[in-house]
Structure formats: structure tokens, C-alpha cells
mmCIF file of C-alpha atoms in Angstrom:
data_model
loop_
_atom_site.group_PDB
_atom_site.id
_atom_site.type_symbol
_atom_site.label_atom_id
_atom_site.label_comp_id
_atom_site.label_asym_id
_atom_site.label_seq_id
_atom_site.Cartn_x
_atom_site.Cartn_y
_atom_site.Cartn_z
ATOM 1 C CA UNK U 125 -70.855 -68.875 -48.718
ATOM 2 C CA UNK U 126 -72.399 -66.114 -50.670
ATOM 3 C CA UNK U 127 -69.766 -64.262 -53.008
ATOM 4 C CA UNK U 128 -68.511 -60.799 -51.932
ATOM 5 C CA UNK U 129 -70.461 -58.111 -53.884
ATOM 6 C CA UNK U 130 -67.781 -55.504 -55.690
ATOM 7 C CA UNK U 131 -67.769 -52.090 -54.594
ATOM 8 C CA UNK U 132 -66.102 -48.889 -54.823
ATOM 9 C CA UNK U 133 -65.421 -47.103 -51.665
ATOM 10 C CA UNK U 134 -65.292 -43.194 -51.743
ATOM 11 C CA UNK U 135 -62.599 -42.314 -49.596
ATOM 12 C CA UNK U 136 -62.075 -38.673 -47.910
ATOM 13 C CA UNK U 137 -59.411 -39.708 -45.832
ATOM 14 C CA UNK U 138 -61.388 -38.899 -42.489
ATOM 15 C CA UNK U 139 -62.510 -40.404 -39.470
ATOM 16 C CA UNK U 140 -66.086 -41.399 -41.149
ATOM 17 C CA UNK U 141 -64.613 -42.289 -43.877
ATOM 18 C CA UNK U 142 -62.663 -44.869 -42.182
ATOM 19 C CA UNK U 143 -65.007 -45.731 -39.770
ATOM 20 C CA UNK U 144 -67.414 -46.665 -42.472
ATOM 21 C CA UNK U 145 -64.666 -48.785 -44.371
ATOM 22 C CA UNK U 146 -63.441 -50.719 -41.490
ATOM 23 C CA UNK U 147 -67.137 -51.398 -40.822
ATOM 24 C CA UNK U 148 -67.603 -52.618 -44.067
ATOM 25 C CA UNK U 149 -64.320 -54.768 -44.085
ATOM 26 C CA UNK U 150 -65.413 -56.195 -41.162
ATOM 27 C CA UNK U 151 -68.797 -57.884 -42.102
ATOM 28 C CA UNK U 152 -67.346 -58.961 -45.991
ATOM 29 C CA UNK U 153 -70.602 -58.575 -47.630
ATOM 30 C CA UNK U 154 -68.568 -56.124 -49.844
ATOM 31 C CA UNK U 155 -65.273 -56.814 -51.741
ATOM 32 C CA UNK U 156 -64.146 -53.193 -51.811
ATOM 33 C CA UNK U 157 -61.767 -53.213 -55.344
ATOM 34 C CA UNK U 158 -60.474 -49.813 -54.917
ATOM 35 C CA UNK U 159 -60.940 -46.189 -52.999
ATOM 36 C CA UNK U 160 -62.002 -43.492 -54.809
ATOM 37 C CA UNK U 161 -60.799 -39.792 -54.154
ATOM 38 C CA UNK U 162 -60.829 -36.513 -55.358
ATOM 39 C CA UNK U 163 -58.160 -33.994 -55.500
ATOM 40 C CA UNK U 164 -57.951 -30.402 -56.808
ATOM 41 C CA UNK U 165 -56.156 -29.938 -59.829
ATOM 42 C CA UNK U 166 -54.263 -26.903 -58.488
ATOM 43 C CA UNK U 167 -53.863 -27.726 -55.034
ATOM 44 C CA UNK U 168 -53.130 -31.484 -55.350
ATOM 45 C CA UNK U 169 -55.578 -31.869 -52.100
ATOM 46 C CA UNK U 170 -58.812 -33.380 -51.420
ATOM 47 C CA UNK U 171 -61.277 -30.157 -51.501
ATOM 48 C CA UNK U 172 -62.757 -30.354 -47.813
ATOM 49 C CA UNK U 173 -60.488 -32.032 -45.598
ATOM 50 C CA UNK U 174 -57.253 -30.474 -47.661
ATOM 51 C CA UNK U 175 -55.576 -33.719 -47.581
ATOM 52 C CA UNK U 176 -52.269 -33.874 -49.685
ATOM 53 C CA UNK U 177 -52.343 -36.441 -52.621
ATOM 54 C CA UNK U 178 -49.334 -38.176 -51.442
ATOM 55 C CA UNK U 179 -50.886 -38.528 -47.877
ATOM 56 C CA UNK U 180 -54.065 -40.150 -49.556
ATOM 57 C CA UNK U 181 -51.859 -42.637 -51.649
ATOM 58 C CA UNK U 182 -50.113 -43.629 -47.913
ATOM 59 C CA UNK U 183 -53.233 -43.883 -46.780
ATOM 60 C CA UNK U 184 -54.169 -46.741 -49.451
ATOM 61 C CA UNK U 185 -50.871 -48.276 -49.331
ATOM 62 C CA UNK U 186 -51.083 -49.114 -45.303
ATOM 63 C CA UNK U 187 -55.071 -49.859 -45.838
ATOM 64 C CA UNK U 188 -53.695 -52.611 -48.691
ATOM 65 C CA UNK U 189 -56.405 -51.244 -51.763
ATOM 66 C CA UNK U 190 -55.589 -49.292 -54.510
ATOM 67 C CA UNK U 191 -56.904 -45.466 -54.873
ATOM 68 C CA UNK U 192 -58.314 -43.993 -58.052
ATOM 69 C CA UNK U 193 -58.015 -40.444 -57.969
ATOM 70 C CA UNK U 194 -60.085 -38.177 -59.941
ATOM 71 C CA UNK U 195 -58.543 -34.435 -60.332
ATOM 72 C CA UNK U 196 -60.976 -31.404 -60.541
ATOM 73 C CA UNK U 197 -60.141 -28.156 -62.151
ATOM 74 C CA UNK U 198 -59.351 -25.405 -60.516
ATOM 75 C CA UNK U 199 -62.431 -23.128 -59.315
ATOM 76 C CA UNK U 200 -64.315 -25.982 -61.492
ATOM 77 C CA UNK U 201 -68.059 -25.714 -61.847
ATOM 78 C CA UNK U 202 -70.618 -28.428 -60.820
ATOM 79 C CA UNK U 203 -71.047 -29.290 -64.436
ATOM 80 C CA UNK U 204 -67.227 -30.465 -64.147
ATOM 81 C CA UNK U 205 -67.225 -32.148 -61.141
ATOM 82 C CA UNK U 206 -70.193 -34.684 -62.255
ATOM 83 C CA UNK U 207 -68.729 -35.143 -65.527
ATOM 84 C CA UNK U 208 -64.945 -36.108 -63.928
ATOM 85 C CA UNK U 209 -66.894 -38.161 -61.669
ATOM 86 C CA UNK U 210 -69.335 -40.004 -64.724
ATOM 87 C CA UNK U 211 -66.140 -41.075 -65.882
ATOM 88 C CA UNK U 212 -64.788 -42.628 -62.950
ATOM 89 C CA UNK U 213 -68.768 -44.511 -63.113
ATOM 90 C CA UNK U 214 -68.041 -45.994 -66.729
ATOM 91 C CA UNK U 215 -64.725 -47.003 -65.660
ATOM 92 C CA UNK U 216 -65.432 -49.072 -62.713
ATOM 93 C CA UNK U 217 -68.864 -49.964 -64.503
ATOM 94 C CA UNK U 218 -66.669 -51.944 -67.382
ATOM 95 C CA UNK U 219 -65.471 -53.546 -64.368
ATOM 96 C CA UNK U 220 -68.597 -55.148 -62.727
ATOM 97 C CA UNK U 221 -68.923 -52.818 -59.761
ATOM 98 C CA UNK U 222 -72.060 -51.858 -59.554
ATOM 99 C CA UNK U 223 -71.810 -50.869 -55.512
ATOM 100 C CA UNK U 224 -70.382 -47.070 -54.725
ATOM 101 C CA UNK U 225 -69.794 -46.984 -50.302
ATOM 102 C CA UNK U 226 -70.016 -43.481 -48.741
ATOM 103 C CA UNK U 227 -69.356 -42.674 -44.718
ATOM 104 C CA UNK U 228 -72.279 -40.305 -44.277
ATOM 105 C CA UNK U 229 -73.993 -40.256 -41.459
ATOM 106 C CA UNK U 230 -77.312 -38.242 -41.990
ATOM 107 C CA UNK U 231 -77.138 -35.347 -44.199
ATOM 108 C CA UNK U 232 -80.417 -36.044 -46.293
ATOM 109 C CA UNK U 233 -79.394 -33.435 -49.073
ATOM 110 C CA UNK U 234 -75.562 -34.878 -49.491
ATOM 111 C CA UNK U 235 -77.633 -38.544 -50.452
ATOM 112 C CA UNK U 236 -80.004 -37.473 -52.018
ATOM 113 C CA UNK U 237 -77.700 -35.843 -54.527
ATOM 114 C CA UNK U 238 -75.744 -39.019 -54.604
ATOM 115 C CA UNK U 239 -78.426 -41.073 -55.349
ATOM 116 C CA UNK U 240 -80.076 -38.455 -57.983
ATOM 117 C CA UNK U 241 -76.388 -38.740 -59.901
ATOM 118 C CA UNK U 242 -75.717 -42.552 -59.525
ATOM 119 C CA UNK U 243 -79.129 -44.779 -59.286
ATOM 120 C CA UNK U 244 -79.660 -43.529 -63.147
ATOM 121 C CA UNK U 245 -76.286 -44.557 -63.861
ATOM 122 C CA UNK U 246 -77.315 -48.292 -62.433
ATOM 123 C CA UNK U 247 -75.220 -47.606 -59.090
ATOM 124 C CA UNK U 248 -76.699 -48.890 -55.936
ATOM 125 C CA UNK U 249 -75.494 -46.202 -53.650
ATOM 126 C CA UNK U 250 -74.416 -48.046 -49.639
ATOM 127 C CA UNK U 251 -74.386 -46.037 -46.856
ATOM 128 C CA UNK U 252 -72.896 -48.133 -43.635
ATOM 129 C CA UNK U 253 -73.192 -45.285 -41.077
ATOM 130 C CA UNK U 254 -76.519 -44.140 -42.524
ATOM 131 C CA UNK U 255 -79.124 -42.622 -40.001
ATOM 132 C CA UNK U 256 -77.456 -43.261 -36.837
ATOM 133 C CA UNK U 257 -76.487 -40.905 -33.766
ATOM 134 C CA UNK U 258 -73.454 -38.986 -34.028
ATOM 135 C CA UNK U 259 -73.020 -39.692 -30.993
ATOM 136 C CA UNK U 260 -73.329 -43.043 -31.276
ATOM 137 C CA UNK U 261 -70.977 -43.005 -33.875
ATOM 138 C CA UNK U 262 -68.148 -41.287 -32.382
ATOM 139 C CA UNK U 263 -68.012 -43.939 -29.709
ATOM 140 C CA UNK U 264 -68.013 -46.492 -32.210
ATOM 141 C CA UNK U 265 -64.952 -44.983 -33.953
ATOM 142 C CA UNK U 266 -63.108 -44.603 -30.340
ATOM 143 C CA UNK U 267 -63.736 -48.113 -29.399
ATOM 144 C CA UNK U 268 -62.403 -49.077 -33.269
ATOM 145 C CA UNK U 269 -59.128 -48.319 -32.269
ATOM 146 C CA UNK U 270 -58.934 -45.617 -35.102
ATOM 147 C CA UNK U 271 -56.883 -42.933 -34.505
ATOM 148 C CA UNK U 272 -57.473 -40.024 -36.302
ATOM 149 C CA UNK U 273 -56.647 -35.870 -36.061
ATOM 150 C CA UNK U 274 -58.402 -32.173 -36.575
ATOM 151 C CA UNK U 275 -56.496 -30.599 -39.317
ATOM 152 C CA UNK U 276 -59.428 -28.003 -40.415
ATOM 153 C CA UNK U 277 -61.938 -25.990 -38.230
ATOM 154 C CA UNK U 278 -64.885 -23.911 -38.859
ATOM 155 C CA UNK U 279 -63.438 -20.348 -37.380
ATOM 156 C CA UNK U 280 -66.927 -19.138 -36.278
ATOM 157 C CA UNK U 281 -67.191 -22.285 -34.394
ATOM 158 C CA UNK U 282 -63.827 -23.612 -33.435
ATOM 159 C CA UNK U 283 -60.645 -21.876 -33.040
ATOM 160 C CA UNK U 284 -56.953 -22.832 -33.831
ATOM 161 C CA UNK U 285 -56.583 -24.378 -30.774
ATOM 162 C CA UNK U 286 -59.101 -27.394 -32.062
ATOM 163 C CA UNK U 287 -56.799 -27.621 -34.841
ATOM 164 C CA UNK U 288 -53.952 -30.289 -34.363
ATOM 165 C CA UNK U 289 -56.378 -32.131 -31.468
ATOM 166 C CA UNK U 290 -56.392 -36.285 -31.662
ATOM 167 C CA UNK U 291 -59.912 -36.829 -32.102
ATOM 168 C CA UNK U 292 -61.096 -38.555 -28.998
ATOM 169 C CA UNK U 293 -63.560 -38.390 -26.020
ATOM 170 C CA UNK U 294 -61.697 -35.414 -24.553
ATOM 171 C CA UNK U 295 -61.827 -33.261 -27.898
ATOM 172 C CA UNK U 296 -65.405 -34.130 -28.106
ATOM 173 C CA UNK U 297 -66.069 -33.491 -24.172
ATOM 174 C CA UNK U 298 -64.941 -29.693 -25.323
ATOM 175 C CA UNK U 299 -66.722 -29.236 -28.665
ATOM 176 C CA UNK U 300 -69.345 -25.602 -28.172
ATOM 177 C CA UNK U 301 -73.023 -26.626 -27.190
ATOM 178 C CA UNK U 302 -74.671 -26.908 -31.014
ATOM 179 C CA UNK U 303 -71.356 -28.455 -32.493
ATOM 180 C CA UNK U 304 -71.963 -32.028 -33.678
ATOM 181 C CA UNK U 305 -69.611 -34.792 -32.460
ATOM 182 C CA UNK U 306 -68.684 -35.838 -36.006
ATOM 183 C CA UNK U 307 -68.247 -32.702 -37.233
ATOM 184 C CA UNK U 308 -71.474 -33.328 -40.023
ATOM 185 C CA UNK U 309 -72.272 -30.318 -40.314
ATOM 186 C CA UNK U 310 -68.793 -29.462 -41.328
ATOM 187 C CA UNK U 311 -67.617 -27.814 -38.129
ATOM 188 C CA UNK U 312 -64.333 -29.407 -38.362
ATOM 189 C CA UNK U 313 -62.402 -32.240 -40.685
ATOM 190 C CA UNK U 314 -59.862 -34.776 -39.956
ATOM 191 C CA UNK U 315 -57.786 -37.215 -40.927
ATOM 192 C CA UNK U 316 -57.391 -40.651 -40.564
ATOM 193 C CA UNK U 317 -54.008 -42.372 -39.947
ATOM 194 C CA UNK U 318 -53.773 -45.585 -37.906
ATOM 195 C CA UNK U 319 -55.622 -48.449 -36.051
ATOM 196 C CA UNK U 320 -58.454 -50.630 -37.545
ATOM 197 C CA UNK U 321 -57.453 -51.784 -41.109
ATOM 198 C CA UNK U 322 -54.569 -49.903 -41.308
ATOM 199 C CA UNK U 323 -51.519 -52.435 -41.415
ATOM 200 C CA UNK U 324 -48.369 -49.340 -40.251
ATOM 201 C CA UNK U 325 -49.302 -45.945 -39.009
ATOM 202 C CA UNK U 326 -49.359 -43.271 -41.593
ATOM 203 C CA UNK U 327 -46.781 -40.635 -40.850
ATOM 204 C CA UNK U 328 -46.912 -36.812 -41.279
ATOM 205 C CA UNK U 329 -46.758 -33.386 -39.903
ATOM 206 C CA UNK U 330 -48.576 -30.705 -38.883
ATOM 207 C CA UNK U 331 -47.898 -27.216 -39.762
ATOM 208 C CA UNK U 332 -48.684 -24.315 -37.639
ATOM 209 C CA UNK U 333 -52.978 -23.977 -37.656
ATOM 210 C CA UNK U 334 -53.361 -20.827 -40.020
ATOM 211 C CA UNK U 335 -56.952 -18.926 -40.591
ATOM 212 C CA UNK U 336 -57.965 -18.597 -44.076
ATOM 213 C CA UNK U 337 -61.362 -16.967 -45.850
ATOM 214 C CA UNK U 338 -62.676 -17.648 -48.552
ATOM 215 C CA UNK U 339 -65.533 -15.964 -50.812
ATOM 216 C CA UNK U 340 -68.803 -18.120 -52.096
ATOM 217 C CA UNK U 341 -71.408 -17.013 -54.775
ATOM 218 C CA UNK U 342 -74.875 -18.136 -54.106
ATOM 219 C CA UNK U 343 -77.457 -18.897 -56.276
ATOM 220 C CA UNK U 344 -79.671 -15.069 -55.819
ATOM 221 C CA UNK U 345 -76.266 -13.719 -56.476
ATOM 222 C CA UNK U 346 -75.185 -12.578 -53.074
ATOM 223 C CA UNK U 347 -71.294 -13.564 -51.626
ATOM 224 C CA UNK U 348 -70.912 -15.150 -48.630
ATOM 225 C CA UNK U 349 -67.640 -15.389 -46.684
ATOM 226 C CA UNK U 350 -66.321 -18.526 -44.599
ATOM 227 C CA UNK U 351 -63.629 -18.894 -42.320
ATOM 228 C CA UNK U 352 -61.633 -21.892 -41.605
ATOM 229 C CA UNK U 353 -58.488 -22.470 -39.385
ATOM 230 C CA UNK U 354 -56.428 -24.982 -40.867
ATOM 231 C CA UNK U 355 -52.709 -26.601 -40.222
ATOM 232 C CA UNK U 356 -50.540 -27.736 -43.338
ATOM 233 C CA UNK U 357 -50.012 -31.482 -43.495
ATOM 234 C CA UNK U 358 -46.492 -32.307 -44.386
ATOM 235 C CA UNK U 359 -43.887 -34.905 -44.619
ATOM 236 C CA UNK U 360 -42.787 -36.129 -41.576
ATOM 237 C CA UNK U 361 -38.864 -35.910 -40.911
ATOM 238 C CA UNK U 362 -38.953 -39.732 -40.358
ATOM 239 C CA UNK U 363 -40.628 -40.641 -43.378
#
């Protein structure tokens, strides 16, 4: 039997995410040594899905790996967010991994830059979802046994009442005409909390879904506002 190759899996906490890691825990060509995540200094959440530091580190515990978490800065420039993340490199470099895992499905520009920042560095960037349909994948997570939940919405797309939804075929069933059924185009986020490789459920609550803007500087200069409906994850009363 061949050995299992070490790897680093970069963890959002979502439903790709997952799907991609129990896919890759599944075939053992990989020995996944940790999860990697980032977190906003600030905030103490993940920057797109929003996901609570504690919730991530529950998320590890009931997957059975261990999570390195890299923080950002607050409002941090790109120039900080490669250089927090060369670190993380060297360190899991020193330790033989030479594999970094990613759940994307087919944004060419999101791998590219992956592969433009890590192939230099002597990373072989994996990609288990790579190229298929996201259709196609979204079955493949419901028939997982996965469970996972919207916690953040595009607002132009997707109200508040997508917010809080189990992802499953009848949240997809609903989704606009145009709106991907994975969300890759970041139309909405989710999290991932039971089923597959995870040993207990993860436990939490949702606050109510609020609306929230925010204010992005492009390159020529110009601002350009987004909206996003989002609900609060919190500590569940049982936990």
C-alpha cells in the first residue's frame, strides 16, 4: 500500500468545504495533518462565511484534526494577507507537507491566484471538486449525508428569508433563475455542521437574519457598495 501523501486542508467551514474534505477522507490518497483557517483579527470570524472562531474550533474537534488559524488585521491589505498566509507555508513546509486541499469548484481566477502564490513556494495546490457541475455537486453533498445551513445572502439576489434555510434540494428548487446551486459565485454562504466525517453534530444558534452594506474601493478608484443579509451564529443554550 502506497503511503498517504501529507496535506493541509483549507477549511471555510462550508458546505464545499466539507464536501471536498469528506471526499478526500474517503479515497486516503491524502493524510490531511491539520485544517487551515482564517479569521479576522477584529471580528474573530472567518471573512466570507462570518463563522465565529469558537464554531470553527467545534468544527475540528467533531471532524477529529486539528485547526491552524491564521488571524488577519483588521481592514488588512493584500500585502498582509499573503504574508500571514507565507507563514503558515514555512510552517507546515518544516513539516513535510508539501500538499495544500481547497473545495473550489470552478472559479478560474480564485486558482489561478492560488497557484500563482503557492507552486513558487513548492506547494502542489489539490482541488477535489475541481471543474465539475454545480449541479452535480450539490447532489453529491445531499446524498453525503452532510448537513449544512445559509447563514449569509447576497441582498440583491437573496433575501432574509434564504437566510437560516438547511441547505437541501428544496432551498435549491427555490434559488432565482441565474443563482448558482453552490452559491460560487458568492450568492450565499453556509455552514457546515453534521453528517459525513463529523463524529457529534456541531451545535449553535442562529440570530435574527440582519442586512448589512458595506463599501469597496476598486482599483480605477471608484466605491462600490454590497449588500448582504446575514444571521449571527451563537452559542446554543444546550451547549
Amino acid at each position: 500500500m502506497e503511503p498517504k501523501i501529507p496535506a493541509v486542508f483549507n477549511w471555510s467551514g462550508g458546505k464545499d468545504s466539507a464536501l471536498a474534505l469528506y471526499r478526500v477522507l474517503q479515497e486516503g490518497v491524502y493524510e490531511v495533518v491539520s485544517l487551515l483557517t482564517t479569521v479576522c483579527r477584529d471580528t474573530r470570524r472567518s471573512p466570507m462565511h462570518g463563522i465565529p472562531i469558537w464554531l470553527l474550533r467545534r468544527q475540528a474537534g467533531s471532524i477529529g484534526l486539528p485547526l491552524e488559524v491564521v488571524e488577519l488585521p483588521a481592514n488588512g491589505s493584500m500585502e498582509e494577507y499573503e504574508a500571514a498566509m507565507s507563514e503558515a507555508v514555512d510552517r507546515f513546509k518544516e513539516l513535510g507537507v508539501r500538499h495544500f486541499i481547497f473545495g473550489d469548484i470552478c472559479l478560474e481566477d480564485v486558482r489561478a491566484y492560488r497557484e500563482r502564490r503557492l507552486v513558487p513556494c513548492g506547494i502542489t495546490v489539490v482541488e477535489p471538486l475541481w471543474g465539475r457541475d454545480t449541479k452535480a455537486v450539490a447532489e453529491e453533498f445531499f446524498a453525503s449525508g452532510l448537513r449544512s445551513v445559509v447563514v449569509t445572502t447576497n441582498a440583491a439576489l437573496l433575501d432574509e428569508r434564504f437566510v437560516g434555510r438547511e441547505y437541501d434540494r428544496a432551498f435549491v428548487a427555490e434559488l432565482p433563475e441565474g443563482v448558482d446551486p453552490c452559491g460560487e459565485n458568492g450568492e450565499f454562504h453556509t455552514v457546515c455542521y453534521a453528517g459525513g466525517m463529523f463524529r457529534i453534530p456541531v451545535e449553535f444558534s442562529l440570530g435574527k437574519p440582519l442586512r448589512r452594506t458595506y463599501s469597496a474601493k476598486l482599483e480605477d478608484g471608484t466605491v462600490q457598495k454590497h449588500a448582504y443579509c446575514s444571521a449571527n451564529l451563537i452559542l446554543s443554550e444546550n451547549s
